[in-house]
PDB file of C-alpha atoms in Angstrom:
ATOM      1  CA  ASN A   1       1.988  -1.034  -8.535  1.00 81.00           C
ATOM      2  CA  ALA A   2       2.454   1.659 -11.657  1.00 88.00           C
ATOM      3  CA  LYS A   3       1.556  -0.774 -13.906  1.00 93.00           C
ATOM      4  CA  LYS A   4      -1.854  -2.357 -12.244  1.00 93.00           C
ATOM      5  CA  ILE A   5      -2.842   1.188 -11.574  1.00 93.00           C
ATOM      6  CA  LEU A   6      -2.024   2.536 -15.183  1.00 93.00           C
ATOM      7  CA  GLU A   7      -3.795  -0.950 -16.857  1.00 95.00           C
ATOM      8  CA  GLU A   8      -7.027  -0.314 -14.641  1.00 96.00           C
ATOM      9  CA  ARG A   9      -7.208   3.207 -15.277  1.00 94.00           C
ATOM     10  CA  ALA A  10      -7.165   2.516 -18.974  1.00 97.00           C
ATOM     11  CA  ARG A  11      -9.680   0.218 -19.115  1.00 97.00           C
ATOM     12  CA  LYS A  12     -12.011   2.983 -16.587  1.00 97.00           C
ATOM     13  CA  PRO A  13     -11.669   5.610 -14.702  1.00 96.00           C
ATOM     14  CA  PHE A  14     -11.617   5.220 -10.927  1.00 96.00           C
ATOM     15  CA  SER A  15     -14.520   6.099  -9.241  1.00 97.00           C
ATOM     16  CA  SER A  16     -13.599   6.539  -5.824  1.00 95.00           C
ATOM     17  CA  PHE A  17     -11.156   5.173  -3.431  1.00 93.00           C
ATOM     18  CA  GLU A  18     -12.992   2.156  -2.452  1.00 95.00           C
ATOM     19  CA  ASP A  19     -13.104   1.497  -6.276  1.00 96.00           C
ATOM     20  CA  PHE A  20      -9.091   1.849  -6.837  1.00 95.00           C
ATOM     21  CA  SER A  21      -8.655  -0.321  -3.873  1.00 96.00           C
ATOM     22  CA  VAL A  22     -10.573  -2.867  -5.393  1.00 96.00           C
ATOM     23  CA  ARG A  23      -9.323  -2.915  -8.427  1.00 96.00           C
ATOM     24  CA  THR A  24      -5.756  -2.457  -7.459  1.00 95.00           C
ATOM     25  CA  GLY A  25      -5.165  -4.426  -4.474  1.00 95.00           C
ATOM     26  CA  ILE A  26      -3.942  -1.268  -3.128  1.00 94.00           C
ATOM     27  CA  GLN A  27      -5.211  -0.441   0.596  1.00 95.00           C
ATOM     28  CA  GLY A  28      -5.092   3.226   2.263  1.00 94.00           C
ATOM     29  CA  LEU A  29      -5.203   5.550  -1.001  1.00 92.00           C
ATOM     30  CA  ALA A  30      -5.866   8.437   0.800  1.00 93.00           C
ATOM     31  CA  ARG A  31      -3.190   7.787   3.896  1.00 96.00           C
ATOM     32  CA  LEU A  32      -0.469   6.976   1.280  1.00 94.00           C
ATOM     33  CA  MET A  33      -1.432  10.244  -1.171  1.00 94.00           C
ATOM     34  CA  ALA A  34      -1.066  12.291   2.292  1.00 97.00           C
ATOM     35  CA  GLN A  35       2.476  10.622   3.346  1.00 96.00           C
ATOM     36  CA  ARG A  36       3.479  11.828  -0.314  1.00 95.00           C
ATOM     37  CA  ILE A  37       2.565  15.194   0.044  1.00 96.00           C
ATOM     38  CA  VAL A  38       4.103  15.586   3.408  1.00 97.00           C
ATOM     39  CA  GLU A  39       7.002  14.291   1.879  1.00 96.00           C
ATOM     40  CA  GLU A  40       7.097  16.463  -1.224  1.00 95.00           C
ATOM     41  CA  LEU A  41       7.069  19.569   0.732  1.00 96.00           C
ATOM     42  CA  SER A  42       9.337  18.155   3.807  1.00 96.00           C
ATOM     43  CA  THR A  43      12.340  16.911   1.611  1.00 95.00           C
ATOM     44  CA  GLU A  44      13.834  16.973  -1.840  1.00 93.00           C
ATOM     45  CA  VAL A  45      12.328  14.596  -4.350  1.00 93.00           C
ATOM     46  CA  LYS A  46      12.713  14.134  -7.826  1.00 92.00           C
ATOM     47  CA  TYR A  47       9.327  13.941  -9.178  1.00 92.00           C
ATOM     48  CA  ARG A  48       6.677  16.319  -7.538  1.00 93.00           C
ATOM     49  CA  ILE A  49       2.884  14.335  -8.342  1.00 91.00           C
ATOM     50  CA  PHE A  50       0.884  16.884  -6.023  1.00 93.00           C
ATOM     51  CA  THR A  51       2.865  20.051  -5.157  1.00 93.00           C
ATOM     52  CA  ARG A  52       4.968  22.675  -6.832  1.00 90.00           C
ATOM     53  CA  ASP A  53       8.524  23.845  -6.243  1.00 80.00           C
TER      54      ASP A  53
END
């Protein structure tokens, strides 16, 4: 999935969650982002994308 996201982003920046979903095939981006933020805040993760230590 990460490779597809990077390829599509290189072609053209994403304009919306809908555009992201159509071009990558990944559904529910807002929910996935929210889950990741909660995970980063509540557990130790190796890489933080949305939060700081």
